[in-house]
Structures are given as C-alpha cells and as structure tokens.
Short mmCIF file of C-alpha atoms in Angstrom, two decimals:
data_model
loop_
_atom_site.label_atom_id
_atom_site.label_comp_id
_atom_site.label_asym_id
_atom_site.label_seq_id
_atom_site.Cartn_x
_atom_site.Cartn_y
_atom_site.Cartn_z
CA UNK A 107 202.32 -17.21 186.42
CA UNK A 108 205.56 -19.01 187.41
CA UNK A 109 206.38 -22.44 188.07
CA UNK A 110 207.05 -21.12 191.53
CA UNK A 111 203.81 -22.40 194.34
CA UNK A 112 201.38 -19.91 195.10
CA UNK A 113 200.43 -20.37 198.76
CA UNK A 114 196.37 -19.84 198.58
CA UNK A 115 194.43 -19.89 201.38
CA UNK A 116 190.69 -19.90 201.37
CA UNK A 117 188.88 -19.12 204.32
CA UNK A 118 185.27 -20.92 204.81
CA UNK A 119 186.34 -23.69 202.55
CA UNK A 120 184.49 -25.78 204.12
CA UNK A 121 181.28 -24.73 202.19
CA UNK A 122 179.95 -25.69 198.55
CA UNK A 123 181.78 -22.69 196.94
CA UNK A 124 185.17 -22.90 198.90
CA UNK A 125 184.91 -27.08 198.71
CA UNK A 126 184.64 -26.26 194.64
CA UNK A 127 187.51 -23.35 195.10
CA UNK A 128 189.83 -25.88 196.45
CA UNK A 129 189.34 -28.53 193.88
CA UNK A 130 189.66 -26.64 191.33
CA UNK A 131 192.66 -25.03 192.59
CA UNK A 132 194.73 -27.71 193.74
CA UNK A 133 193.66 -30.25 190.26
CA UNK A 134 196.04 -26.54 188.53
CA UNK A 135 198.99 -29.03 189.57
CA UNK A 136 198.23 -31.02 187.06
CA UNK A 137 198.06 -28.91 183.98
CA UNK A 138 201.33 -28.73 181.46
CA UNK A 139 201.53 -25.52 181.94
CA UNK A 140 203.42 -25.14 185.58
CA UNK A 141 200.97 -23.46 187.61
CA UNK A 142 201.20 -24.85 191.04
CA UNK A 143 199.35 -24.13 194.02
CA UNK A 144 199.60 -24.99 197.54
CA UNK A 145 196.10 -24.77 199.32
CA UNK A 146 194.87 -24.27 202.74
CA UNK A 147 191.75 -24.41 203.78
CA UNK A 148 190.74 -21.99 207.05
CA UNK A 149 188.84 -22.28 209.40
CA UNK A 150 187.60 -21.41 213.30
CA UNK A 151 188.33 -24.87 213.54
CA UNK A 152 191.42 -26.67 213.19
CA UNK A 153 190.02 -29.80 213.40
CA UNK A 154 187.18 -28.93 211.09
CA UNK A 155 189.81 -27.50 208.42
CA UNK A 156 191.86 -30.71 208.60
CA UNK A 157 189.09 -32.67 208.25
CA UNK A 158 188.12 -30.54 204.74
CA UNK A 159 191.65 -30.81 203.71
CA UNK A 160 191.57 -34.73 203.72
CA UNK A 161 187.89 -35.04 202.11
CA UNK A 162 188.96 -32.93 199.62
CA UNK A 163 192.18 -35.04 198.70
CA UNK A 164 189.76 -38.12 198.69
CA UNK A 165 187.55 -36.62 196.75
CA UNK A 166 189.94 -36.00 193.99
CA UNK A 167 191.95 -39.39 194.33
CA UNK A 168 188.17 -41.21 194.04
CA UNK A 169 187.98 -39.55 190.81
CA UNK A 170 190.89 -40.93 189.21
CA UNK A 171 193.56 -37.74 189.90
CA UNK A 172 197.12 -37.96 190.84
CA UNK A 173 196.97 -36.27 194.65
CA UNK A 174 200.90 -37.05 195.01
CA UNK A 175 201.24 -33.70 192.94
CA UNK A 176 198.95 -31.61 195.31
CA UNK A 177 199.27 -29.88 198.73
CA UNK A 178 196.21 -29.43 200.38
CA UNK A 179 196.24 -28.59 204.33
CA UNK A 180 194.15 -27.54 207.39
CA UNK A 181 194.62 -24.49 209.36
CA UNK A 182 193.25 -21.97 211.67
CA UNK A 183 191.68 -19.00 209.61
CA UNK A 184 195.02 -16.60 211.46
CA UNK A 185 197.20 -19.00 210.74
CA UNK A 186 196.16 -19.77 207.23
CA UNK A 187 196.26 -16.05 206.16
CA UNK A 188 199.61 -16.26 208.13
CA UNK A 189 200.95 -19.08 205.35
CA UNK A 190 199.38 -17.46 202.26
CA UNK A 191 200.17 -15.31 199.65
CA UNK A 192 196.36 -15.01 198.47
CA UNK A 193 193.61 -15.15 200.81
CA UNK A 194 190.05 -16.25 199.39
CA UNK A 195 186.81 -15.20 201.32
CA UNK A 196 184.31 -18.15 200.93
CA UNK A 197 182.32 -16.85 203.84
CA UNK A 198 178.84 -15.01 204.41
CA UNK A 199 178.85 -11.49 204.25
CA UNK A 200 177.79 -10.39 207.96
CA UNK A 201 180.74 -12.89 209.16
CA UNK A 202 183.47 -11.15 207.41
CA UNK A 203 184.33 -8.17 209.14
CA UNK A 204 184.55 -9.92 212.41
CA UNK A 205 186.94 -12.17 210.59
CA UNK A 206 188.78 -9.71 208.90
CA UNK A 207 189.45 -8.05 212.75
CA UNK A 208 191.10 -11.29 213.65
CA UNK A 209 193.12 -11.64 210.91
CA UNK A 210 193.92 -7.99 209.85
CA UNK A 211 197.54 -8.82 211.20
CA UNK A 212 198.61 -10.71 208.42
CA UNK A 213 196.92 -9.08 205.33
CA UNK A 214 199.61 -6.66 204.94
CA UNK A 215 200.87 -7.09 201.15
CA UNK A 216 198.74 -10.14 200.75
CA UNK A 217 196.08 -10.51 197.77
CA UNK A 218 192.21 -10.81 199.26
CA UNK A 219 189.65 -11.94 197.15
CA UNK A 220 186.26 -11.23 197.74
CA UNK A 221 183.31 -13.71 196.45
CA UNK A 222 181.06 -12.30 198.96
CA UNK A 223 177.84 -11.27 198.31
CA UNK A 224 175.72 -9.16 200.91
CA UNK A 225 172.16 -10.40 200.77
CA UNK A 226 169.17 -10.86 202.44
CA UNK A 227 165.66 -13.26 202.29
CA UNK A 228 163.17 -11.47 201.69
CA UNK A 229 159.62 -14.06 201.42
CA UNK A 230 161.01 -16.20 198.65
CA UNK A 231 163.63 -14.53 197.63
CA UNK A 232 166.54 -12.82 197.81
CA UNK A 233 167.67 -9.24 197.72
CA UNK A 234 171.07 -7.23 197.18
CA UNK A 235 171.87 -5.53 200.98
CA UNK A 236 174.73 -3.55 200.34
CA UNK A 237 176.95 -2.00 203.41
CA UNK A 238 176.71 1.32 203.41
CA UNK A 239 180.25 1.21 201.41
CA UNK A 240 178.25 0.15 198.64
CA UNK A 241 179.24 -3.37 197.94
CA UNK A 242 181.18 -5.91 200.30
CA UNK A 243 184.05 -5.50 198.40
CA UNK A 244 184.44 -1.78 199.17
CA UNK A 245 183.87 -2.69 202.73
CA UNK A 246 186.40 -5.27 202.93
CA UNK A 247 189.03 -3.05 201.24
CA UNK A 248 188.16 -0.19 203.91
CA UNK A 249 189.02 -2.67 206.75
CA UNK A 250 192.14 -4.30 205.72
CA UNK A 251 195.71 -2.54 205.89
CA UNK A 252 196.44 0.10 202.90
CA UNK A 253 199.44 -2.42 201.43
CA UNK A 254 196.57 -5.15 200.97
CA UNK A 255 195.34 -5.77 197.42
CA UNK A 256 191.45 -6.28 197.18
CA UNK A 257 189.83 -8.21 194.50
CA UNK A 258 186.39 -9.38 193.52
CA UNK A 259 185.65 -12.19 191.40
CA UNK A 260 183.63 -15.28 191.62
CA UNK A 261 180.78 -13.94 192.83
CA UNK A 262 178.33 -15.14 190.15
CA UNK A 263 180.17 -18.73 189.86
CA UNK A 264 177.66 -22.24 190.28
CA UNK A 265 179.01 -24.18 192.99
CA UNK A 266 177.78 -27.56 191.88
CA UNK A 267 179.33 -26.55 188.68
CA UNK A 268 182.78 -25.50 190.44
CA UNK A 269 182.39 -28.72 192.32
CA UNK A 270 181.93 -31.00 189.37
CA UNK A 271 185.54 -31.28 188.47
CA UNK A 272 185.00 -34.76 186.22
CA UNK A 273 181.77 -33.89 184.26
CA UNK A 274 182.01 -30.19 184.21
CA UNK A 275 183.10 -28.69 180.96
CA UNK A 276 180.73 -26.03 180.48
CA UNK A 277 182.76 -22.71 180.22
CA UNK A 278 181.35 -19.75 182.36
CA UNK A 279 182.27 -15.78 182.39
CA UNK A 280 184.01 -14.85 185.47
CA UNK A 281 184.09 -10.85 185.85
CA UNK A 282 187.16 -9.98 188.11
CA UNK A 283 187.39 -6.24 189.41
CA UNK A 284 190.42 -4.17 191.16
CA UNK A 285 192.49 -1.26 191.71
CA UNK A 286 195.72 -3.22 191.31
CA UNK A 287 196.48 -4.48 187.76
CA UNK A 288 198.67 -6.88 189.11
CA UNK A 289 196.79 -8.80 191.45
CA UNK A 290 193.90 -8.64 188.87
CA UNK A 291 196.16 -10.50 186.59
CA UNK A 292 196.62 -12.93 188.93
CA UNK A 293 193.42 -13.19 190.08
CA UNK A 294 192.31 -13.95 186.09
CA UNK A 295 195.11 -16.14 184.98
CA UNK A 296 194.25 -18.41 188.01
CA UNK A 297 190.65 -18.32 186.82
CA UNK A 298 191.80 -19.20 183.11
CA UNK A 299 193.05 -22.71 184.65
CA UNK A 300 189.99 -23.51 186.37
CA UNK A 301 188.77 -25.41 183.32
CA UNK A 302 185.38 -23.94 183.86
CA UNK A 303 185.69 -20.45 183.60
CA UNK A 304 186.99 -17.43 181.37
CA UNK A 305 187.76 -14.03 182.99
CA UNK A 306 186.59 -10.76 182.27
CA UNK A 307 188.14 -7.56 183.04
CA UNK A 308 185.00 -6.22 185.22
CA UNK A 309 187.25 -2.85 185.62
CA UNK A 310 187.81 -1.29 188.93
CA UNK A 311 186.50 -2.26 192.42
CA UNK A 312 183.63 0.00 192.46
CA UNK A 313 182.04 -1.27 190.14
CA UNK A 314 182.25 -4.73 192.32
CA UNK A 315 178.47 -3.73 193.53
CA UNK A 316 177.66 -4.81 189.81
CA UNK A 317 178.76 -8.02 190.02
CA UNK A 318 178.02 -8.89 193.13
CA UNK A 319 174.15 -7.79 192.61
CA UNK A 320 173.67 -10.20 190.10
CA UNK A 321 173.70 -13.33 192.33
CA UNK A 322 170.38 -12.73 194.36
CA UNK A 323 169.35 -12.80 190.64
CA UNK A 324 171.04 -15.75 189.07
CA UNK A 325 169.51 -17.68 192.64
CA UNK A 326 166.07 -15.64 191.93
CA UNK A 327 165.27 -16.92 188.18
CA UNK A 328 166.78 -21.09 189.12
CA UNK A 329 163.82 -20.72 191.49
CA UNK A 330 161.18 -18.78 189.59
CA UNK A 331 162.55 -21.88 186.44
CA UNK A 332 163.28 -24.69 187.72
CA UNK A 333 166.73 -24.12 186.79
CA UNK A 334 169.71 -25.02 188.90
CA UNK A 335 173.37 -23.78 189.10
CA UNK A 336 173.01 -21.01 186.99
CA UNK A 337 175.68 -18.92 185.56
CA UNK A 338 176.94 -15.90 183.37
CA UNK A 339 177.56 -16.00 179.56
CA UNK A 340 178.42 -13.25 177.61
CA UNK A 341 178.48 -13.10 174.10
#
C-alpha cells in the first residue's frame, strides 16, 4: 500500500461490525508505516451517518488517539460509494440487493467487500440461507457491473473484539476470497493493519459460501457455551 489515502466507504456503519470497521480503519493513520485511509460511513440517512462519523471520532479521541490525523465523514450510501475507492457492506443480507440497485451507478471499477452473511433464526439458532447463487458473495458479484471487483472477508470477525481498539490484542484469522489478485491484496494488507487480525488467502470467491457458513456457527457454540465474541484460529 502507498502513502497515498484510500477513500473507504462502509455502508451500514452504523452497526457493531461497521462501528468496529471504522475504528479500526481510520486508527491505520497512525501506524509508521504510511497507510492512510479516509473513511465514510453510509447511510439512508445523512443525518444518521454524520452523527456515526462524529461518535466515532469521540470515541477514539476519549481513548487517548490523535483524531487530527484521521478523516472520518457522513454520507448518503450513493454518495458515499460515489467518494470511494472501496466500498464495505456492513449490512444484512436481505437489504443488500435493494442497496446494491441504488448504488450500482457508481461501482464501476470500485473494490466491494462483502462481510455479509445470509442467515436465518431458526428456534434458537441460526442457520446458513444461501441465495440460490450459493453464497451472498456470488450474489452480490452477479448484481454489480462486470469492471467491479468482489471480495469477501470479515465474515467470521467478533465485533466487540473489532470494537475494542484499546484492550484488544488478541490476533484472529481473517480468510479473504476473490477472483482479482489485486484487490485481494488489498483487501489483506488492510486487514494486516487492523492490529487484530491476520489474513488468509481463502482462494477464489466460490468458495466464499465456506466462510461465510461458519458464522451461524461461531454465534451457535457462544450460545450453546457461554462464550462470547468468538473467533477463528488456525494453527
């Protein structure tokens, strides 16, 4: 990565994983190593998104970081993918096509990541629901333009974990699947500077049904447990 700021944008970043997305994201300004991001958090609302963008810079002044050296704004979910370079989905599966429809416009030649897990309650808990694609990554790619780079990662990632940006050391796999070698090696050099995670080459983006199954079961055995913020360790 270049010293150079990537313009990131992550829609739904409202929620515990995007909240955890963008603090992790925007504290990369800070490292020695010149990665610098500019973040903007989407959403249907602009007030809503401006709203995040502030808590968020609060959040990590309150915690003894130097916010001077980060960019972190509000913006429509359009005109946030308008701004960005890579577009993160931090949204619920049956609320991303619609979204992908309004924003299809400015996806061409953009990077998409896809955390997005399709699943389902089923009594207690919770099941893998696939699209008839065969994972929501595959579904995602199939409704963007043909110049648009699809990745998954993240799917599998604690979010009070993600979120704990003072106390949180504990070093997680994150697999990372795609077509396009480049924008996977993007995808897992930004995840090397998380400070929480180490990428794994999870291969191409069918095998993104994998990955993305494994959630239902990471939330599955916290509650069978007692366990909370589980994550993935391989070794």
């Amino acid at each position: 990565m270049n010293s150079e700021k990537l313009k990131i944008a992550v829609l739904g970043g409202t929620g515990n994983i995007g909240e955890g997305m963008v603090l992790r994201l925007a504290l990369q300004n800070l490292m020695p190593e010149g990665v610098k991001n500019e973040i903007i958090i989407g959403s249907r609302s602009l007030e809503t998104a401006d709203e995040a963008a502030k808590k968020a810079l609060s959040e990590l002044e309150n915690c003894g970081f130097d916010t001077s050296r980060m960019t972190i704004n509000g913006m429509g979910n359009l005109e946030a993918s308008q701004a960005a370079e890579v577009i993160i989905l931090t949204i619920r599966f049956d609320h991303v096509l619609p979204l992908l429809e309004e924003i299809k416009e400015a996806l061409e030649n953009k990077i998409v990541i896809s955390p997005v897990v399709p699943m389902v309650k089923e009594g207690s808990f919770m099941a893998y629901r696939p699209p008839a694609e065969g994972s929501a990554a595959l579904a995602i790619q199939k409704n963007v333009p043909e110049s648009t780079r699809v990745v998954a990662a993240f799917h599998n990632i604690p979010a009070g974990k993600l979120r704990d940006v003072v106390k949180c050391k504990a070093v997680h796999d994150a697999l990372v699947c795609s077509d396009d070698a480049k924008a996977k090696e993007l995808v897992m050099e930004l995840t090397r500077h998380m400070g929480c995670l180490k990428p794994l080459d999870g291969g191409p983006l069918k095998q993104a049904s994998t990955m993305e199954s494994l959630t239902p079961l990471l939330i599955n055995l916290a509650k069978l447990n007692g366990l909370k913020d589980l994550g993935i360790n391989f070794s």
